[in-house]
Structures are given as C-alpha cells and as structure tokens.
Short mmCIF file of C-alpha atoms and ligand atoms in Angstrom, two decimals:
data_model
loop_
_atom_site.label_atom_id
_atom_site.label_comp_id
_atom_site.label_asym_id
_atom_site.label_seq_id
_atom_site.Cartn_x
_atom_site.Cartn_y
_atom_site.Cartn_z
CA UNK L 18 -29.23 -0.46 3.25
CA UNK L 19 -25.41 -1.00 3.48
CA UNK L 20 -23.13 1.44 5.24
CA UNK L 21 -21.33 3.42 2.70
CA UNK L 22 -17.48 3.36 3.05
CA UNK L 23 -16.64 6.61 1.52
CA UNK L 24 -13.02 7.39 0.60
CA UNK L 25 -13.23 11.23 1.23
CA UNK L 26 -12.91 11.05 5.07
CA UNK L 27 -10.12 8.40 4.85
CA UNK L 28 -8.09 10.58 2.33
CA UNK L 29 -8.74 13.64 4.46
CA UNK L 30 -7.54 12.04 7.66
CA UNK L 31 -4.46 10.70 5.85
CA UNK L 32 -3.79 14.08 4.29
CA UNK L 33 -3.94 15.83 7.76
CA UNK L 34 -1.45 13.40 9.13
CA UNK L 35 0.87 13.62 6.21
CA UNK L 36 0.78 17.40 6.21
CA UNK L 37 1.77 17.54 9.83
CA UNK L 38 4.68 15.03 9.22
CA UNK L 39 5.89 17.03 6.14
CA UNK L 40 5.72 20.35 8.13
CA UNK L 41 7.92 18.67 10.92
CA UNK L 42 10.24 17.12 8.45
CA UNK L 43 10.76 20.41 6.42
CA UNK L 44 11.78 22.32 9.59
CA UNK L 45 14.85 20.02 10.15
CA UNK L 46 15.18 17.92 6.99
CA UNK L 47 14.66 17.64 3.32
CA UNK L 48 11.65 18.84 1.48
CA UNK L 49 9.89 15.51 0.40
CA UNK L 50 10.15 15.39 -3.36
CA UNK L 51 8.39 13.19 -5.87
CA UNK L 52 9.74 12.54 -9.33
CA UNK L 53 7.05 12.13 -12.00
CA UNK L 54 8.48 10.10 -14.86
CA UNK L 55 6.16 10.35 -17.86
CA UNK L 56 6.62 9.25 -21.40
CA UNK L 57 4.47 11.05 -24.07
CA UNK L 58 1.37 13.10 -23.40
CA UNK L 59 -1.49 10.65 -22.97
CA UNK L 60 -4.54 12.52 -21.71
CA UNK L 61 -5.15 9.92 -18.95
CA UNK L 62 -1.52 10.49 -17.75
CA UNK L 63 -1.84 14.31 -17.89
CA UNK L 64 -4.96 14.26 -15.85
CA UNK L 65 -3.50 11.83 -13.34
CA UNK L 66 -0.42 14.01 -13.00
CA UNK L 67 -2.49 17.08 -12.41
CA UNK L 68 -4.33 15.38 -9.60
CA UNK L 69 -1.09 13.89 -8.22
CA UNK L 70 0.48 17.37 -8.26
CA UNK L 71 -2.39 18.95 -6.53
CA UNK L 72 -2.36 16.23 -3.81
CA UNK L 73 1.33 16.56 -3.30
CA UNK L 74 1.06 20.39 -3.06
CA UNK L 75 -1.67 20.13 -0.62
CA UNK L 76 0.64 18.53 1.93
CA UNK L 77 3.97 20.34 1.06
CA UNK L 78 5.60 17.73 -1.06
CA UNK L 79 7.52 19.01 -4.10
CA UNK L 80 7.16 17.53 -7.53
CA UNK L 81 9.98 17.27 -10.10
CA UNK L 82 9.04 16.32 -13.66
CA UNK L 83 11.14 13.94 -15.82
CA UNK L 84 9.50 13.98 -19.19
CA UNK L 85 10.35 12.04 -22.27
CA UNK L 86 8.86 12.15 -25.74
CA UNK L 87 6.71 9.30 -27.08
CA UNK L 88 8.90 6.57 -28.69
CA UNK L 89 11.99 7.56 -26.71
CA UNK L 90 14.72 5.03 -26.95
CA UNK L 91 14.69 2.46 -24.15
CA UNK L 92 18.03 3.60 -22.85
CA UNK L 93 16.79 7.19 -22.31
CA UNK L 94 14.10 5.94 -19.89
CA UNK L 95 16.64 3.76 -18.13
CA UNK L 96 18.96 6.66 -17.79
CA UNK L 97 16.11 8.85 -16.42
CA UNK L 98 15.45 6.13 -13.81
CA UNK L 99 19.12 5.93 -12.89
CA UNK L 100 19.34 9.70 -12.56
CA UNK L 101 16.35 9.54 -10.29
CA UNK L 102 17.90 6.85 -8.23
CA UNK L 103 21.07 9.00 -7.89
CA UNK L 104 19.50 12.22 -7.05
CA UNK L 105 19.47 12.75 -3.27
CA UNK L 106 16.82 15.49 -3.64
CA UNK L 107 14.36 12.94 -4.92
CA UNK L 108 12.70 10.60 -2.51
CA UNK L 109 10.09 8.89 -4.51
CA UNK L 110 9.30 8.21 -8.11
CA UNK L 111 5.88 7.67 -9.95
CA UNK L 112 6.48 6.03 -13.27
CA UNK L 113 3.46 6.46 -15.49
CA UNK L 114 2.32 3.22 -16.97
CA UNK L 115 1.53 1.28 -19.11
CA UNK L 116 4.39 1.95 -21.49
CA UNK L 117 4.06 0.87 -25.04
CA UNK L 118 6.91 -1.60 -24.75
CA UNK L 119 6.31 -4.11 -21.91
CA UNK L 120 9.98 -5.11 -21.79
CA UNK L 121 11.06 -1.61 -21.28
CA UNK L 122 8.40 -1.03 -18.60
CA UNK L 123 9.63 -4.11 -16.73
CA UNK L 124 13.32 -3.12 -17.01
CA UNK L 125 12.47 0.47 -15.79
CA UNK L 126 10.45 -0.76 -12.85
CA UNK L 127 13.10 -3.33 -11.85
CA UNK L 128 15.77 -0.67 -12.12
CA UNK L 129 13.98 1.88 -9.78
CA UNK L 130 15.60 1.92 -6.24
CA UNK L 131 13.15 0.13 -3.92
CA UNK L 132 13.42 2.90 -1.32
CA UNK L 133 12.18 5.26 -3.94
CA UNK L 134 9.56 2.94 -5.26
CA UNK L 135 6.62 4.73 -3.64
CA UNK L 136 3.97 2.87 -5.80
CA UNK L 137 5.48 -0.63 -5.54
CA UNK L 138 6.12 -1.26 -9.23
CA UNK L 139 9.50 -3.10 -9.00
CA UNK L 140 10.29 -6.57 -7.90
CA UNK L 141 12.26 -5.15 -4.91
CA UNK L 142 9.30 -3.41 -3.42
CA UNK L 143 6.93 -6.26 -4.23
CA UNK L 144 9.35 -8.53 -2.54
CA UNK L 145 9.11 -6.50 0.63
CA UNK L 146 5.38 -6.83 0.48
CA UNK L 147 5.45 -10.41 -0.05
CA UNK L 148 8.13 -11.08 2.59
CA UNK L 149 6.78 -8.55 5.05
CA UNK L 150 10.20 -6.85 5.37
CA UNK L 151 12.74 -4.96 3.33
CA UNK L 152 12.79 -1.62 1.53
CA UNK L 153 10.00 -0.57 -0.64
CA UNK L 154 6.25 0.37 -0.49
CA UNK L 155 3.08 -1.55 -1.40
CA UNK L 156 1.22 -0.38 -4.52
CA UNK L 157 -0.86 2.54 -3.47
CA UNK L 158 -4.17 0.98 -4.38
CA UNK L 159 -3.56 -2.15 -2.38
CA UNK L 160 -2.52 -0.01 0.59
CA UNK L 161 -5.64 2.23 0.01
CA UNK L 162 -7.92 -0.85 0.50
CA UNK L 163 -6.22 -1.36 4.01
CA UNK L 164 -6.62 2.33 4.86
CA UNK L 165 -10.26 2.12 4.19
CA UNK L 166 -10.67 -0.94 6.37
CA UNK L 167 -8.49 0.51 9.15
CA UNK L 168 -10.50 3.98 9.07
CA UNK L 169 -13.91 2.37 9.40
CA UNK L 170 -12.37 -0.04 12.17
CA UNK L 171 -13.38 -3.12 10.22
CA UNK L 172 -11.65 -6.13 11.94
CA UNK L 173 -9.27 -8.10 9.68
CA UNK L 174 -7.58 -10.67 11.99
CA UNK L 175 -9.24 -14.09 11.86
CA UNK L 176 -11.67 -12.87 9.16
CA UNK L 177 -12.22 -14.71 5.76
CA UNK L 178 -11.33 -12.49 2.73
CA UNK L 179 -11.76 -13.27 -0.82
CA UNK L 180 -9.86 -10.97 -3.37
CA UNK L 181 -11.06 -11.15 -7.05
CA UNK L 182 -7.99 -10.50 -9.15
CA UNK L 183 -4.47 -11.50 -8.88
CA UNK L 184 -2.64 -8.55 -10.72
CA UNK L 185 0.66 -7.20 -9.15
CA UNK L 186 -1.01 -3.75 -8.99
CA UNK L 187 -4.01 -4.64 -6.81
CA UNK L 188 -5.04 -8.36 -6.29
CA UNK L 189 -1.85 -9.99 -5.16
CA UNK L 190 -0.44 -7.32 -2.95
CA UNK L 191 -3.73 -6.56 -1.24
CA UNK L 192 -4.04 -10.28 -0.65
CA UNK L 193 -0.57 -10.26 1.07
CA UNK L 194 -1.34 -7.18 3.16
CA UNK L 195 -4.61 -8.90 4.34
CA UNK L 196 -2.74 -12.12 5.18
CA UNK L 197 -0.05 -10.08 7.17
CA UNK L 198 -2.91 -8.71 9.22
CA UNK L 199 -4.03 -12.27 9.89
CA UNK L 200 -7.01 -12.65 7.59
CA UNK L 201 -7.52 -16.06 5.83
CA UNK L 202 -7.27 -15.04 2.20
CA UNK L 203 -8.57 -16.68 -0.93
CA UNK L 204 -7.05 -15.23 -4.16
CA UNK L 205 -9.48 -15.62 -7.09
CA UNK L 206 -9.06 -15.21 -10.85
CA UNK L 207 -10.50 -15.88 -14.09
CA UNK L 208 -10.11 -19.71 -13.81
CA UNK L 209 -11.42 -19.82 -10.22
CA UNK L 210 -14.41 -22.41 -10.01
CA UNK L 211 -17.53 -21.43 -8.06
CA UNK L 212 -16.48 -17.85 -7.74
CA UNK L 213 -19.88 -16.65 -6.33
CA UNK L 214 -19.64 -19.33 -3.66
CA UNK L 215 -16.23 -18.54 -2.44
CA UNK L 216 -17.07 -14.79 -2.48
CA UNK L 217 -20.25 -15.51 -0.44
CA UNK L 218 -18.15 -17.23 2.27
CA UNK L 219 -15.93 -14.17 2.74
CA UNK L 220 -16.35 -11.58 5.49
CA UNK L 221 -14.42 -9.12 3.43
CA UNK L 222 -14.71 -9.14 -0.37
CA UNK L 223 -12.22 -7.21 -2.55
CA UNK L 224 -13.36 -6.84 -6.20
CA UNK L 225 -10.45 -5.98 -8.52
CA UNK L 226 -11.11 -7.91 -11.66
CA UNK L 227 -11.72 -4.96 -13.93
CA UNK L 228 -15.11 -6.36 -15.10
CA UNK L 229 -17.85 -3.83 -14.79
CA UNK L 230 -20.71 -5.03 -12.39
CA UNK L 231 -19.63 -8.50 -12.29
CA UNK L 232 -20.13 -8.94 -8.43
CA UNK L 233 -23.89 -9.53 -8.41
CA UNK L 234 -26.33 -10.69 -5.65
CA UNK L 235 -25.18 -14.23 -5.84
CA UNK L 236 -21.63 -13.22 -4.61
CA UNK L 237 -22.98 -11.37 -1.55
CA UNK L 238 -24.54 -12.14 1.81
CA UNK L 239 -25.60 -10.10 4.92
CA UNK L 240 -22.65 -9.14 7.16
CA UNK L 241 -20.06 -8.79 4.32
CA UNK L 242 -17.70 -5.75 3.84
CA UNK L 243 -17.31 -5.13 0.03
CA UNK L 244 -14.44 -3.05 -1.30
CA UNK L 245 -14.84 -2.20 -4.96
CA UNK L 246 -11.54 -1.33 -6.66
CA UNK L 247 -12.83 -1.48 -10.30
CA UNK L 248 -13.04 1.73 -12.31
CA UNK L 249 -15.11 1.69 -15.63
CA UNK L 250 -16.46 4.55 -17.68
CA UNK L 251 -20.06 4.04 -18.93
CA UNK L 252 -21.97 6.86 -20.56
CA UNK L 253 -19.95 9.59 -18.87
CA UNK L 254 -20.40 7.93 -15.47
CA UNK L 255 -17.89 5.87 -13.38
CA UNK L 256 -18.88 2.42 -12.35
CA UNK L 257 -17.06 -0.29 -10.41
CA UNK L 258 -16.74 -4.15 -10.48
CA UNK L 259 -19.69 -4.37 -7.99
CA UNK L 260 -23.30 -4.21 -8.90
CA UNK L 261 -23.76 -1.35 -6.32
CA UNK L 262 -27.65 -1.89 -5.79
CA UNK L 263 -27.11 -5.55 -5.05
CA UNK L 264 -24.31 -4.83 -2.57
CA UNK L 265 -26.31 -1.96 -0.97
CA UNK L 266 -29.20 -4.51 -0.44
CA UNK L 267 -27.24 -7.41 0.75
CA UNK L 268 -23.90 -6.40 2.28
CA UNK L 269 -23.15 -4.71 5.62
CA UNK L 270 -20.88 -2.11 4.16
CA UNK L 271 -19.60 -1.17 0.67
CA UNK L 272 -17.28 1.40 -0.98
CA UNK L 273 -18.88 3.55 -3.70
CA UNK L 274 -17.56 4.14 -7.10
CA UNK L 275 -16.55 6.92 -7.61
CA UNK L 276 -15.55 8.19 -4.15
CA UNK L 277 -14.39 4.97 -2.59
CA UNK L 278 -10.98 3.19 -2.83
CA UNK L 279 -9.81 5.45 -5.70
CA UNK L 280 -10.30 8.62 -3.64
CA UNK L 281 -7.64 7.21 -1.08
CA UNK L 282 -5.10 6.08 -3.46
CA UNK L 283 -3.28 9.54 -4.22
CA UNK L 284 -3.36 10.29 -0.42
CA UNK L 285 -1.48 7.02 0.07
CA UNK L 286 0.99 7.99 -2.56
CA UNK L 287 1.84 11.12 -0.78
CA UNK L 288 2.33 9.28 2.58
CA UNK L 289 4.74 7.01 0.90
CA UNK L 290 6.85 10.03 -0.47
CA UNK L 291 6.77 11.53 3.04
CA UNK L 292 7.98 8.16 4.50
CA UNK L 293 10.61 7.79 1.88
CA UNK L 294 11.94 11.35 2.63
CA UNK L 295 11.86 10.47 6.37
CA UNK L 296 13.77 7.21 5.71
CA UNK L 297 10.97 4.82 6.61
CA UNK L 298 10.91 2.64 3.53
CA UNK L 299 10.26 -0.50 5.47
CA UNK L 300 7.16 -2.27 4.83
CA UNK L 301 4.98 -1.76 7.94
CA UNK L 302 1.24 -2.23 8.72
CA UNK L 303 -0.61 -0.62 11.48
CA UNK L 304 -3.13 -2.51 13.47
P1 NDP S 427 -5.78 -6.64 -14.39
O1 NDP S 427 -6.61 -6.67 -15.72
O2 NDP S 427 -4.34 -6.54 -14.52
O3 NDP S 427 -6.17 -7.85 -13.47
C1 NDP S 427 -7.42 -8.32 -13.50
C2 NDP S 427 -7.43 -9.66 -12.67
O4 NDP S 427 -8.93 -10.04 -12.42
C3 NDP S 427 -6.68 -10.82 -13.27
O5 NDP S 427 -6.13 -11.46 -12.17
C4 NDP S 427 -7.91 -11.63 -13.91
O6 NDP S 427 -7.65 -13.19 -13.80
C5 NDP S 427 -9.04 -11.35 -12.89
N1 NDP S 427 -10.38 -11.54 -13.61
C6 NDP S 427 -10.71 -10.87 -14.66
N2 NDP S 427 -11.98 -11.27 -14.97
C7 NDP S 427 -12.45 -12.11 -14.07
C8 NDP S 427 -13.53 -12.84 -13.70
N3 NDP S 427 -14.58 -12.92 -14.66
N4 NDP S 427 -13.60 -13.65 -12.76
C9 NDP S 427 -12.51 -13.72 -11.99
N5 NDP S 427 -11.44 -13.10 -11.98
C10 NDP S 427 -11.40 -12.24 -13.11
O7 NDP S 427 -6.43 -5.49 -13.55
P2 NDP S 427 -5.95 -4.65 -12.48
O8 NDP S 427 -5.63 -5.36 -11.33
O9 NDP S 427 -4.73 -3.63 -12.98
O10 NDP S 427 -7.15 -3.65 -12.09
C11 NDP S 427 -8.42 -4.16 -11.73
C12 NDP S 427 -9.48 -3.09 -11.68
O11 NDP S 427 -8.98 -2.07 -10.72
C13 NDP S 427 -9.60 -2.25 -13.04
O12 NDP S 427 -10.96 -1.90 -13.11
C14 NDP S 427 -8.82 -1.06 -12.84
O13 NDP S 427 -9.27 0.05 -13.50
C15 NDP S 427 -9.02 -0.83 -11.31
N6 NDP S 427 -7.92 -0.02 -10.72
C16 NDP S 427 -8.26 0.89 -9.84
C17 NDP S 427 -7.34 1.65 -9.14
C18 NDP S 427 -7.86 2.65 -8.03
O14 NDP S 427 -7.14 3.47 -7.58
N7 NDP S 427 -9.10 2.51 -7.54
C19 NDP S 427 -5.97 1.55 -9.39
C20 NDP S 427 -5.68 0.40 -10.24
C21 NDP S 427 -6.60 -0.40 -10.85
P3 NDP S 427 -6.46 -13.75 -14.62
O15 NDP S 427 -5.29 -13.48 -13.86
O16 NDP S 427 -6.78 -15.18 -14.54
O17 NDP S 427 -6.44 -13.10 -15.93
#
C-alpha cells in the first residue's frame, strides 16, 4: 500500500505558522486584508468564498468584499481592480474565475498589481514564477503541490518529475517551481506521445489534466510519488485524475482526493496574503 500524503496536516502546519506571523504583524503593522472580487452569484463561487473567508478568519486575516452584479460592464470590473490596487488597506486580491467574457478576465488579471496578486493570475506574477524573481506569488494550487512535497520531506533536487497538464493555473507554474528546486521536469499535454511511458519514468508524477481516473496502472511504478490535483464530482463523490486503487497498489506515496492537494490550497492563499501584508511579495522557495 502506498503512503497516503494527506493534505490536512500540511494545511494545519501552514495555518499555525501563518497565524503566528499574522499575530506578530498585527501588533506593529497592518491587519492583513484580502479583497474578494466576485462577479455574480454562482453557487460554486459562493461556496469557495465561504471556505476562503473561514480560512482567513482562522488566522486573523480580514476579508473585504468587492461584489459586482452578473453582466456588469467590463469597465466596472476594471475600475474595481484599480480601486483594489490603490487601496493601501488591501494587501491581496482573489478574483473569482472564470468570468463569462475571457477578454475581460484577461484584462482584469493583467491589471491587478503583481504584489497584490496572491493567486498568481496576472502576467506579472506568472513572470515572477517563470523568472524566479520579481513581485508576485505563484498560483496557490501549484504552490500547494510544493508544500505537500516539502511537508512529507520528499526530495526534489535531481529527481525526474512529470507534470500532466500545461495550464497557467497548475501545470506550467508547478513545473517551473519543481525546476527551480532542481528537478528535471517533463511537461505533458494532450498531444504528448507515449504519456504512460514518460510518467512511468518519473520519480514525482503530478496529475493536473482534469481527466477523471486517467492515470492508470500503466503510468505508475514502484518508488513513485504521485500528486493528484484533479477534482471531479461523480455520483456525489469527489474523485481525482488518478485511479487511486492503482496508485495505492503501485506507487510509494499518493495524495488522496478529496483531502490531498486541494486541502492545502486555501492555506497557501492565506500565507500569500500575510506575506503581501508583510511586504514579502518576492518569489521564494524554501528548501
Ligand atoms: P485545464 O483544462 O486548464 O488544463 C488541462 C491540461 O491537461 C491541459 O494542458 C491539457 O492539454 C492537459 N490534458 C487534458 N487531457 C489530457 C490527456 N488525456 N493527456 C494529457 N494531457 C491532457 O485544467 P486546470 O489546469 O485548470 O485543472 C486541472 C485539474 O485540476 C482539474 O481537474 C481541476 O478541477 C483541478 N484543479 C484543482 C485545484 C485544487 O485546488 N486542487 C485548483 C485548480 C484546478 P492541452 O494543453 O494540450 O489541452
């Protein structure tokens, strides 16, 4: 049986550290504050907002809402982003996506000040991830993968990693973060040939394709560490991109779904808000 890399202890350890940091900061400095910028009332957004708010409150981070009605004119959203950029009392911004209009979404993400871009949505923050320096934070899910590896003391330097998926939300940024920590990374996508063979070669396999159960036994081998980023709803249950019984039988360690990487993501968001408030918006990776 594979070792289960549960997200809860990782999130709890992060939450403890962040709470201590926020307590210290609040004694002498600003109250770290996250702006939530939401357009419309989609149930998934409302539930994510509730969870984010709870996580922020648990560490002493204040949340300020910026709400716009569905079908708001593009300029209103851009004005809201500019107001957030200008507001010295707001340190980070979480823009709920996807938006109905992709061009507007891109413009809003690009306008957000990199030092307040705590979920790495804009080109400035992503540029920092790719360059390894500059203002901005990596997307929280990509960073959550790194937190899981570090918490469980999984060596990264010199290891072969395969990442399935090349989105700017997960696949590409996590590939860069792994490479900055001296892994040799293969970024795979829908046109990759012999995907199972490439994945079998990897010491660390990160599945972020958004295809339920696609990582089957032929992708896996003993000794591998498998991180499952995928989230799918099937018959009221959550499942990942990895065929869990196959990974449990073959790999050395695997994250569960639910309760794996996803559990760590909101804790990472609060750390980014704390760091933004403390003025630590430089890309940094801990060994
Ligand atoms: P996207 O749909 O934006 O990207 C999927 C990527 O996977 C693309 O690069 C695509 O390739 C690649 N891909 C799709 N099918 C295959 C295949 N059969 N073989 C190889 N590569 C494939 O998804 P996201 O990156 O946004 O999300 C990925 C998953 O992670 C989803 O299940 C999502 O729900 C989950 N997620 C989880 C989060 C968490 O906190 N745990 C947060 C964010 C996302 P190509 O580029 O060629 O199209």
